[in-house]
Coordinates of C-alpha atoms in Angstrom, one line a residue:
M1 CA 72.3 107.6 98.6
L2 CA 75.9 108.8 98.2
D3 CA 76.2 112.4 99.4
Y4 CA 80.0 112.8 99.4
D5 CA 83.1 110.6 98.7
L6 CA 85.3 110.6 101.8
L7 CA 84.8 111.2 105.5
L8 CA 88.0 111.5 107.5
I9 CA 88.0 111.5 111.3
D10 CA 90.8 112.7 113.6
P11 CA 89.9 111.0 117.0
P12 CA 90.7 112.3 120.5
L13 CA 93.3 111.0 122.9
S14 CA 91.7 109.1 125.8
Y15 CA 93.8 109.9 128.9
F16 CA 95.1 107.0 130.8
N17 CA 93.8 106.9 134.4
E18 CA 94.0 103.4 135.6
K19 CA 95.4 102.9 139.1
S20 CA 98.7 101.0 139.0
D21 CA 102.2 101.6 140.2
D22 CA 103.6 100.4 136.8
V23 CA 101.9 102.6 134.2
S24 CA 104.9 104.5 132.8
S25 CA 104.5 108.0 131.4
L26 CA 101.9 106.9 128.9
L27 CA 100.8 110.4 128.3
E28 CA 102.9 113.2 129.9
I29 CA 100.7 116.1 128.7
Q30 CA 97.4 115.7 130.4
E31 CA 95.9 119.2 130.4
A32 CA 98.0 121.1 127.8
P33 CA 96.2 124.1 126.3
Y34 CA 96.5 123.2 122.6
V35 CA 95.3 121.1 119.8
T36 CA 97.2 119.9 116.8
F37 CA 96.7 118.9 113.2
N38 CA 97.0 115.2 112.3
P39 CA 99.7 115.5 109.6
G40 CA 98.9 112.2 107.9
L41 CA 95.2 112.7 107.8
L42 CA 95.5 116.3 106.6
S43 CA 97.9 115.1 103.9
I44 CA 95.5 112.4 102.8
G45 CA 92.6 114.8 102.7
S46 CA 94.5 117.4 100.7
Y47 CA 95.8 114.8 98.2
I48 CA 92.3 113.3 97.7
M49 CA 90.7 116.7 97.1
D50 CA 93.4 117.5 94.6
K51 CA 92.3 114.4 92.7
G52 CA 88.7 115.8 92.4
Y53 CA 86.9 113.9 95.2
T54 CA 84.8 115.5 97.9
V55 CA 86.2 115.3 101.4
K56 CA 84.9 116.2 104.8
L57 CA 87.1 116.0 108.0
K58 CA 86.0 116.0 111.6
H59 CA 88.4 116.5 114.4
I60 CA 87.0 115.2 117.7
I61 CA 89.2 117.0 120.3
D62 CA 87.7 115.9 123.5
D63 CA 86.9 112.2 124.2
K64 CA 83.8 113.2 126.1
T65 CA 82.2 114.7 123.0
V66 CA 82.5 111.7 120.7
D67 CA 78.7 111.0 120.4
E68 CA 78.0 114.7 120.0
K69 CA 80.4 115.0 117.1
L70 CA 79.0 111.8 115.5
N71 CA 75.6 113.5 115.4
E72 CA 77.2 116.4 113.6
I73 CA 78.7 114.0 111.1
Y74 CA 75.4 112.3 110.5
K75 CA 73.9 115.6 109.4
W76 CA 76.5 115.8 106.5
G77 CA 74.9 112.8 104.8
T78 CA 76.3 109.5 103.6
P79 CA 80.0 109.1 102.7
R80 CA 81.1 106.3 100.3
V81 CA 84.3 105.8 102.1
I82 CA 85.2 106.5 105.8
G83 CA 88.8 106.8 107.0
I84 CA 89.7 107.0 110.7
S85 CA 93.2 107.8 112.0
C86 CA 94.8 105.8 114.8
S87 CA 98.3 107.2 115.1
Y88 CA 98.5 106.8 118.8
F89 CA 97.6 103.9 121.1
Q90 CA 95.7 106.4 123.3
T91 CA 93.1 106.7 120.5
Y92 CA 92.7 102.9 119.9
D93 CA 89.7 102.3 122.1
T94 CA 87.9 105.3 120.7
V95 CA 88.7 104.4 117.1
L96 CA 87.1 100.9 117.6
Y97 CA 84.0 102.6 119.1
L98 CA 83.8 105.0 116.1
C99 CA 84.1 102.1 113.7
D100 CA 81.2 100.3 115.4
E101 CA 78.9 103.3 115.6
L102 CA 79.7 104.4 112.0
G103 CA 79.3 100.9 110.8
K104 CA 75.8 100.7 112.2
R105 CA 74.8 104.0 110.8
F106 CA 76.5 103.7 107.4
N107 CA 76.4 100.0 106.7
D108 CA 77.0 100.3 103.0
S109 CA 80.0 102.7 103.5
I110 CA 83.5 101.3 103.3
I111 CA 85.4 101.8 106.6
F112 CA 89.2 101.8 106.7
V113 CA 91.6 102.7 109.5
G114 CA 95.2 103.7 109.4
G115 CA 98.0 105.5 111.2
Q116 CA 101.2 104.7 112.9
H117 CA 99.7 102.6 115.6
I118 CA 96.8 100.6 114.1
G119 CA 98.6 100.4 110.7
N120 CA 101.2 98.3 112.4
I121 CA 98.7 95.9 114.0
P122 CA 96.2 94.9 111.3
G123 CA 95.7 91.5 112.7
Y124 CA 94.9 92.8 116.2
A125 CA 92.5 95.4 114.7
F126 CA 90.4 92.8 112.9
T127 CA 90.5 90.6 116.0
D128 CA 89.2 93.5 118.2
S129 CA 86.5 94.8 115.7
K130 CA 84.2 93.3 113.2
S131 CA 83.3 96.8 111.8
I132 CA 86.5 97.5 109.8
D133 CA 86.7 96.7 106.1
F134 CA 90.4 97.6 105.6
V135 CA 93.5 98.6 107.5
S136 CA 95.9 100.8 105.6
I137 CA 99.5 100.0 106.4
G138 CA 102.1 102.8 106.1
E139 CA 101.4 106.1 104.4
G140 CA 97.8 106.3 103.2
E141 CA 97.6 108.7 100.3
N142 CA 97.9 106.2 97.5
S143 CA 95.8 103.5 99.1
T144 CA 93.0 106.0 99.9
L145 CA 93.0 107.2 96.3
R146 CA 92.7 103.7 95.0
F147 CA 89.9 102.9 97.4
L148 CA 87.9 105.9 96.0
D149 CA 88.8 105.0 92.4
F150 CA 87.4 101.5 93.0
F151 CA 84.4 102.1 95.3
V152 CA 83.2 105.4 93.8
N153 CA 84.2 105.0 90.1
G154 CA 84.7 101.3 89.7
K155 CA 88.3 101.6 88.5
G156 CA 91.0 99.0 89.1
S157 CA 90.7 96.1 91.6
I158 CA 91.3 95.4 95.2
G159 CA 94.3 93.2 94.4
E160 CA 96.1 96.2 92.8
I161 CA 96.0 98.3 96.0
K162 CA 99.2 97.8 98.0
G163 CA 99.8 98.0 101.7
I164 CA 96.3 97.0 102.9
A165 CA 94.7 94.2 105.0
F166 CA 91.1 93.0 105.1
S167 CA 88.9 90.5 106.9
E168 CA 85.3 89.2 107.1
R169 CA 83.4 92.5 106.8
F170 CA 84.8 93.2 103.4
M171 CA 84.8 89.6 102.3
N172 CA 81.1 89.4 103.0
R173 CA 80.3 92.4 100.7
G174 CA 80.5 90.2 97.6
Y175 CA 83.3 91.9 95.7
D176 CA 85.7 89.8 93.6
I177 CA 89.0 89.5 95.4
D178 CA 92.3 88.4 93.8
Y179 CA 93.7 86.4 96.7
A180 CA 97.0 85.9 94.8
A181 CA 97.9 89.5 95.8
F182 CA 97.5 88.7 99.5
E183 CA 98.6 86.3 102.2
K184 CA 97.4 85.2 105.6
C185 CA 98.0 87.7 108.3
E186 CA 99.9 86.8 111.5
I187 CA 100.5 88.5 114.8
I188 CA 103.2 88.1 117.4
D189 CA 101.4 88.0 120.6
F190 CA 102.5 87.8 124.3
I191 CA 101.6 84.7 126.3
D192 CA 103.0 86.2 129.5
D193 CA 105.3 89.0 130.6
T194 CA 108.5 87.3 129.2
K195 CA 107.5 85.4 126.1
N196 CA 105.8 86.0 122.7
Q197 CA 104.7 83.6 120.0
V198 CA 103.6 83.8 116.3
I199 CA 99.9 83.2 115.6
V200 CA 98.5 82.9 112.1
L201 CA 95.0 84.3 111.8
D202 CA 92.1 82.8 109.9
N203 CA 90.3 85.0 107.4
V204 CA 92.6 88.0 107.7
Y205 CA 94.6 88.8 104.6
I206 CA 97.4 91.3 104.1
S207 CA 99.0 92.6 100.9
K208 CA 102.2 90.8 99.8
E209 CA 103.6 94.1 98.6
P210 CA 104.1 97.2 100.8
Y211 CA 102.4 100.6 100.3
I212 CA 103.5 102.9 97.5
P213 CA 105.1 106.1 98.8
I214 CA 104.3 109.3 96.9
D215 CA 106.8 111.8 95.7
L216 CA 106.7 114.6 98.3
D217 CA 107.4 117.2 95.6
E218 CA 104.2 116.1 93.8
M219 CA 102.0 116.6 96.9
P220 CA 99.5 119.5 96.7
F221 CA 99.8 122.2 99.4
L222 CA 97.9 121.2 102.5
K223 CA 94.3 122.4 102.7
Y224 CA 94.4 123.4 106.3
D225 CA 90.8 124.6 106.2
L226 CA 89.7 121.0 106.1
Y227 CA 89.9 121.5 109.9
E228 CA 87.3 123.7 111.5
N229 CA 88.8 126.9 113.0
H230 CA 92.1 126.0 111.3
L231 CA 93.8 129.3 112.3
T232 CA 93.6 128.3 115.9
Y233 CA 95.9 125.3 115.2
P234 CA 99.7 125.5 115.4
C235 CA 101.0 125.3 111.9
Y236 CA 103.9 123.2 110.5
I237 CA 105.7 122.6 107.2
E238 CA 106.8 119.1 106.3
E239 CA 110.4 118.8 105.2
S240 CA 110.8 115.0 105.0
R241 CA 109.2 111.6 105.9
G242 CA 110.5 108.4 107.4
C243 CA 113.9 107.7 108.8
Y244 CA 117.0 106.0 107.4
G245 CA 118.0 104.7 110.9
Q246 CA 117.6 101.2 112.2
C247 CA 117.0 101.7 115.9
R248 CA 115.6 98.6 117.4
Y249 CA 112.9 100.3 119.5
C250 CA 111.4 102.3 116.6
V251 CA 108.7 101.5 114.1
A252 CA 110.3 103.6 111.3
P253 CA 112.5 100.7 110.1
V254 CA 109.4 98.6 109.5
H255 CA 108.4 100.9 106.6
K256 CA 111.6 102.7 105.6
N257 CA 111.0 105.0 102.7
F258 CA 112.9 108.0 103.9
R259 CA 112.7 110.9 101.5
Y260 CA 112.7 114.7 101.5
K261 CA 111.3 117.6 99.6
S262 CA 113.5 119.6 97.2
A263 CA 114.5 123.0 98.4
K264 CA 112.5 124.6 95.6
R265 CA 109.3 122.8 96.6
F266 CA 109.9 123.4 100.3
L267 CA 110.4 127.1 99.9
E268 CA 107.2 127.4 97.7
E269 CA 105.2 125.7 100.4
L270 CA 106.8 127.8 103.1
D271 CA 105.6 131.0 101.3
Y272 CA 102.1 129.5 101.1
V273 CA 102.0 128.6 104.8
V274 CA 103.4 132.0 105.9
S275 CA 100.8 133.7 103.7
I276 CA 98.1 132.0 105.9
Y277 CA 99.6 131.9 109.4
G278 CA 101.9 135.0 109.3
I279 CA 105.5 135.8 109.8
E280 CA 105.1 136.1 113.6
N281 CA 104.5 132.4 114.2
N282 CA 107.2 129.9 115.3
Y283 CA 107.0 127.1 112.7
P284 CA 108.0 123.5 113.3
F285 CA 109.7 122.0 110.3
L286 CA 108.2 118.6 110.4
A287 CA 110.8 115.9 110.0
S288 CA 112.3 113.0 112.0
N289 CA 115.6 113.9 110.5
F290 CA 115.8 117.4 109.2
G291 CA 118.8 118.4 107.0
V292 CA 120.0 115.0 105.7
D293 CA 121.0 116.3 102.3
V294 CA 123.6 119.1 102.9
E295 CA 123.3 120.9 99.5
N296 CA 119.5 120.8 99.6
T297 CA 119.4 122.0 103.2
I298 CA 121.8 125.0 102.5
E299 CA 119.6 125.9 99.6
I300 CA 116.6 126.0 101.9
F301 CA 118.4 128.3 104.4
N302 CA 119.6 130.7 101.6
G303 CA 116.0 130.8 100.3
I304 CA 114.6 131.7 103.7
L305 CA 117.2 134.5 104.1
E306 CA 116.5 135.9 100.7
K307 CA 112.8 136.0 101.2
Y308 CA 112.4 136.7 104.9
G309 CA 115.8 138.0 106.0
T310 CA 116.2 137.1 109.7
K311 CA 112.6 137.5 110.7
L312 CA 111.3 134.0 110.4
R313 CA 111.4 131.7 113.5
W314 CA 111.2 128.0 113.3
N315 CA 112.5 124.7 115.0
A316 CA 113.5 121.3 113.8
E317 CA 114.3 117.8 115.0
F318 CA 117.5 116.1 113.7
R319 CA 120.0 113.4 114.4
V320 CA 123.4 113.9 115.9
D321 CA 125.2 111.9 113.2
L322 CA 124.2 114.2 110.3
K323 CA 126.7 116.5 108.7
W324 CA 125.4 119.5 110.6
E325 CA 128.9 121.0 110.8
K326 CA 128.5 122.2 107.2
Y327 CA 125.4 124.3 107.8
I328 CA 124.6 124.8 111.6
D329 CA 125.6 128.5 111.6
L330 CA 123.5 129.1 108.5
M331 CA 120.7 127.2 110.1
Y332 CA 120.7 129.6 113.1
K333 CA 121.0 132.7 110.9
A334 CA 118.0 131.5 108.8
G335 CA 115.9 131.6 112.0
C336 CA 116.1 128.3 113.7
R337 CA 115.8 128.8 117.5
G338 CA 114.6 125.4 118.6
F339 CA 117.2 122.6 118.1
N340 CA 115.6 119.3 119.0
I341 CA 118.4 116.7 119.2
G342 CA 117.6 113.0 118.9
M343 CA 120.5 111.8 121.2
D344 CA 118.7 108.9 122.9
S345 CA 121.5 108.0 125.4
P346 CA 124.8 109.2 126.7
S347 CA 126.0 105.6 127.2
C348 CA 128.0 103.7 124.5
E349 CA 126.6 100.4 125.8
I350 CA 123.0 101.5 125.5
L351 CA 123.5 103.1 122.1
S352 CA 124.9 99.8 120.9
I353 CA 121.9 97.9 122.2
M354 CA 119.6 100.4 120.5
N355 CA 121.6 100.1 117.2
K356 CA 121.5 103.9 117.2
C357 CA 124.8 104.4 115.3
G358 CA 128.1 102.8 114.2
N359 CA 130.9 104.3 116.3
T360 CA 129.3 105.1 119.6
T361 CA 132.4 107.0 121.0
D362 CA 132.5 109.3 118.0
Y363 CA 128.7 109.7 118.2
L364 CA 128.9 111.0 121.8
K365 CA 131.8 113.3 121.0
K366 CA 129.9 114.7 118.1
N367 CA 126.8 115.2 120.3
T368 CA 128.9 117.2 122.8
S369 CA 130.3 119.4 120.0
L370 CA 126.8 120.0 118.7
I371 CA 125.5 121.2 122.1
E372 CA 128.6 123.4 122.7
H373 CA 128.2 124.9 119.2
I374 CA 124.5 125.7 119.6
A375 CA 125.0 127.1 123.1
K376 CA 127.1 129.9 121.6
Y377 CA 124.0 131.4 120.1
K378 CA 122.6 132.4 123.5
D379 CA 119.0 132.7 122.4
A380 CA 118.6 129.2 120.9
A381 CA 116.8 126.5 122.8
I382 CA 118.4 123.0 122.9
C383 CA 116.1 120.2 123.6
I384 CA 117.6 116.7 124.1
N385 CA 115.6 113.5 123.6
M386 CA 116.7 110.6 125.8
M387 CA 115.3 107.2 126.7
F388 CA 115.5 104.9 129.7
Y389 CA 116.2 101.8 127.7
V390 CA 116.8 98.1 127.7
D391 CA 119.7 97.0 130.0
E392 CA 120.0 100.3 131.8
S393 CA 122.3 99.8 134.8
P394 CA 123.8 101.8 137.6
V395 CA 126.8 102.5 135.3
S396 CA 124.6 103.8 132.4
L397 CA 122.7 106.0 134.8
V398 CA 125.9 107.5 136.1
N399 CA 126.7 108.3 132.4
A400 CA 123.4 110.1 132.3
I401 CA 124.0 112.1 135.5
D402 CA 127.5 113.0 134.3
F403 CA 126.1 114.2 130.9
I404 CA 123.3 116.3 132.4
S405 CA 125.6 117.8 135.0
K406 CA 128.1 119.0 132.4
N407 CA 125.4 120.4 130.1
Y408 CA 122.8 121.7 132.5
N409 CA 123.6 125.4 131.7
F410 CA 123.4 124.7 128.0
I411 CA 120.3 122.6 127.6
S412 CA 116.8 124.2 127.7
A413 CA 114.8 121.0 128.0
V414 CA 115.1 117.2 128.2
H415 CA 112.4 114.8 127.0
Y416 CA 113.3 111.7 128.9
S417 CA 111.1 108.7 128.1
P418 CA 110.8 105.3 129.7
T419 CA 110.7 102.7 126.9
N420 CA 107.4 101.5 125.6
L421 CA 107.2 98.4 123.4
Y422 CA 105.6 98.9 120.0
Y423 CA 104.5 96.2 117.7
G424 CA 106.7 95.2 114.8
T425 CA 109.9 96.7 116.3
E426 CA 113.0 94.5 116.7
V427 CA 112.6 94.6 120.4
W428 CA 109.0 93.3 120.2
K429 CA 109.9 90.5 117.7
N430 CA 113.0 89.4 119.7
F431 CA 111.6 90.0 123.2
N432 CA 112.3 86.4 124.3
E433 CA 116.0 87.0 123.7
Y434 CA 115.9 90.4 125.5
N435 CA 114.3 88.8 128.5
K436 CA 117.0 86.1 128.7
K437 CA 119.9 88.5 128.1
Y438 CA 118.8 91.6 130.0
G439 CA 116.0 90.6 132.3
T440 CA 113.5 92.8 130.4
R441 CA 109.8 92.1 131.1
I442 CA 106.6 93.7 129.8
V443 CA 104.1 95.4 132.1
K444 CA 101.0 93.3 131.4
S445 CA 97.5 94.5 132.3
P446 CA 94.0 94.5 130.7
Y447 CA 94.6 98.0 129.4
F448 CA 97.9 97.2 127.7
D449 CA 96.6 93.9 126.3
R450 CA 93.7 95.8 124.9
V451 CA 95.7 98.6 123.1
H452 CA 98.6 96.4 122.2
V453 CA 101.4 98.6 123.6
Y454 CA 103.5 97.7 126.6
P455 CA 105.7 99.6 129.0
I456 CA 108.6 97.5 130.1
H457 CA 110.7 96.7 133.1
P458 CA 113.9 97.6 131.2
S459 CA 116.5 95.5 133.0
K460 CA 117.3 93.4 136.1
Y461 CA 118.4 96.6 137.8
F462 CA 115.3 98.8 137.3
S463 CA 111.6 98.5 137.1
N464 CA 109.3 100.5 134.8
N465 CA 108.1 102.5 137.8
E466 CA 111.7 103.4 138.7
A467 CA 112.4 104.4 135.1
N468 CA 109.3 106.5 135.1
Y469 CA 110.2 108.4 138.2
W470 CA 113.8 109.0 137.0
C471 CA 112.6 110.4 133.7
R472 CA 110.0 112.7 135.3
I473 CA 112.5 114.1 137.8
I474 CA 115.1 114.9 135.1
E475 CA 112.5 116.6 132.9
K476 CA 111.3 118.7 135.9
L477 CA 114.9 120.0 136.4
F478 CA 114.5 121.9 133.1
S479 CA 110.7 122.7 133.1
E480 CA 111.0 126.3 134.2
K481 CA 113.6 127.4 131.7
K482 CA 112.5 130.4 129.7
L483 CA 113.9 129.4 126.3
F484 CA 112.1 126.1 126.4
A485 CA 108.8 127.9 126.9
E486 CA 109.4 130.3 124.1
Y487 CA 110.5 127.4 121.8
H488 CA 107.2 125.6 122.5
T489 CA 104.9 128.6 121.6
N490 CA 104.5 126.9 118.3
R491 CA 102.4 124.3 120.1
I492 CA 99.9 126.7 121.7
T493 CA 96.3 127.0 120.4
R494 CA 95.6 130.4 119.0
D495 CA 92.4 132.6 118.9
E496 CA 90.2 132.7 115.8
N497 CA 92.6 135.2 114.2
G498 CA 95.6 133.0 114.8
H499 CA 97.0 135.0 117.7
F500 CA 98.4 133.6 120.9
F501 CA 96.3 133.6 124.1
K502 CA 98.6 135.7 126.3
E503 CA 98.0 133.7 129.5
D504 CA 98.8 130.4 127.8
K505 CA 102.0 131.7 126.3
I506 CA 103.1 133.0 129.8
N507 CA 102.3 129.7 131.5
M508 CA 103.4 127.3 128.7
S509 CA 106.3 125.8 130.6
K510 CA 104.2 125.0 133.7
M511 CA 101.3 123.6 131.8
Y512 CA 103.6 121.4 129.7
Y513 CA 105.1 119.8 132.8
N514 CA 102.0 119.6 135.0
N515 CA 102.2 115.9 135.7
K516 CA 103.0 115.1 139.4
V517 CA 105.3 112.6 140.9
D518 CA 103.2 111.3 143.8

């Protein structure tokens, strides 16, 4: 019996605790006092409800309560379609377990998985689990709607759904499949710590055409109350999706499709969100590259000032190479107090290897100008994102030391990450060349083989363990800075009325950087 149309599950992170010297900073935040929405899953649920289908969503926050939450789900009845998010590799093991358990309980229900991690590795997903019908590749709103149209209402065909992969479980259900719309799926697998190879999989098929991105202006407002106790969650407003960059370490170039909301649509949604979560909150404007279109961005700032004056507080992440000079002062005036800068490296050589930008010298000059400009605001927090990357050398580390020393009094926080290797990136695909040219090797272990993500020894000069220590030490230099703690109050769990827990706000900085260097 069909009780409702779509069950969505937001799975918990499983904290990495295996004993090894070479584990990288796989999860820096181990005991942070907050929970967060899954933006992709919330967007899919809101979109599907707007189309008239019934949706239930379960967020499993603690990996120790998975079976308990499954029992709660079973009481809801039988869903026709089940969608499980796997945006992070730390959820991969749990997602496979959920698929197995739900597949046994709801054998007739269609099970699909998606998200930034598993959506990039459909071949691996079907190799690791026989309980999955489909993998959704890329953004999932359109494919999920088409699943429901087909499996609930019998509309369309499987071959018309773009950006999906399937294997035996679905093939054995007896539906007609237009194989002309699909091709054999392949994986690029590692045979040791220095070499990879292409393997074509039997009975795993993937769409020939990529997913269909939706117009962000046509998205319904998010139905935050799909989550239980939604007022206790830090809230956000999405400004754009995707990235126009071509960085070799990043999965964004795999899917492309950068786009942004019009100022009119963004401001309407901002009013809606503030009506729920209040003016006193500090809102993240969700975007990998906030403020790409200058005119649209200025219109957003003027709209904020017209409606809220200087009362609203928010933060955003953006690239150094944007035309920020045209609006940075207005950005601050409109309430931005957290400037999250995607710098990546202070070394021209490393930036070139990353393919971060065109003219690396101009890029670094512009980065310095940006920091100096924001520092004039006094109450603004500057957070710099940096990476310990392929071919790091003593010279590139001296560049980093020089940069940090010169800017220590201006910067509120540094997020410094050892490089992890993600499937489908240029580094993963061309790893054999990286090994020969730079001495780069992957850190291989049963855990990494199982979740299909690898830390790396970045170069002939530095191991992954050394990179990890360096990054943690640099981050700790900034961990007690007051502005950084205030900037991150948007990440703290609230009480049932949406108010901060006082002790969490006071101790945010220490809790955020609680990992120890042993």
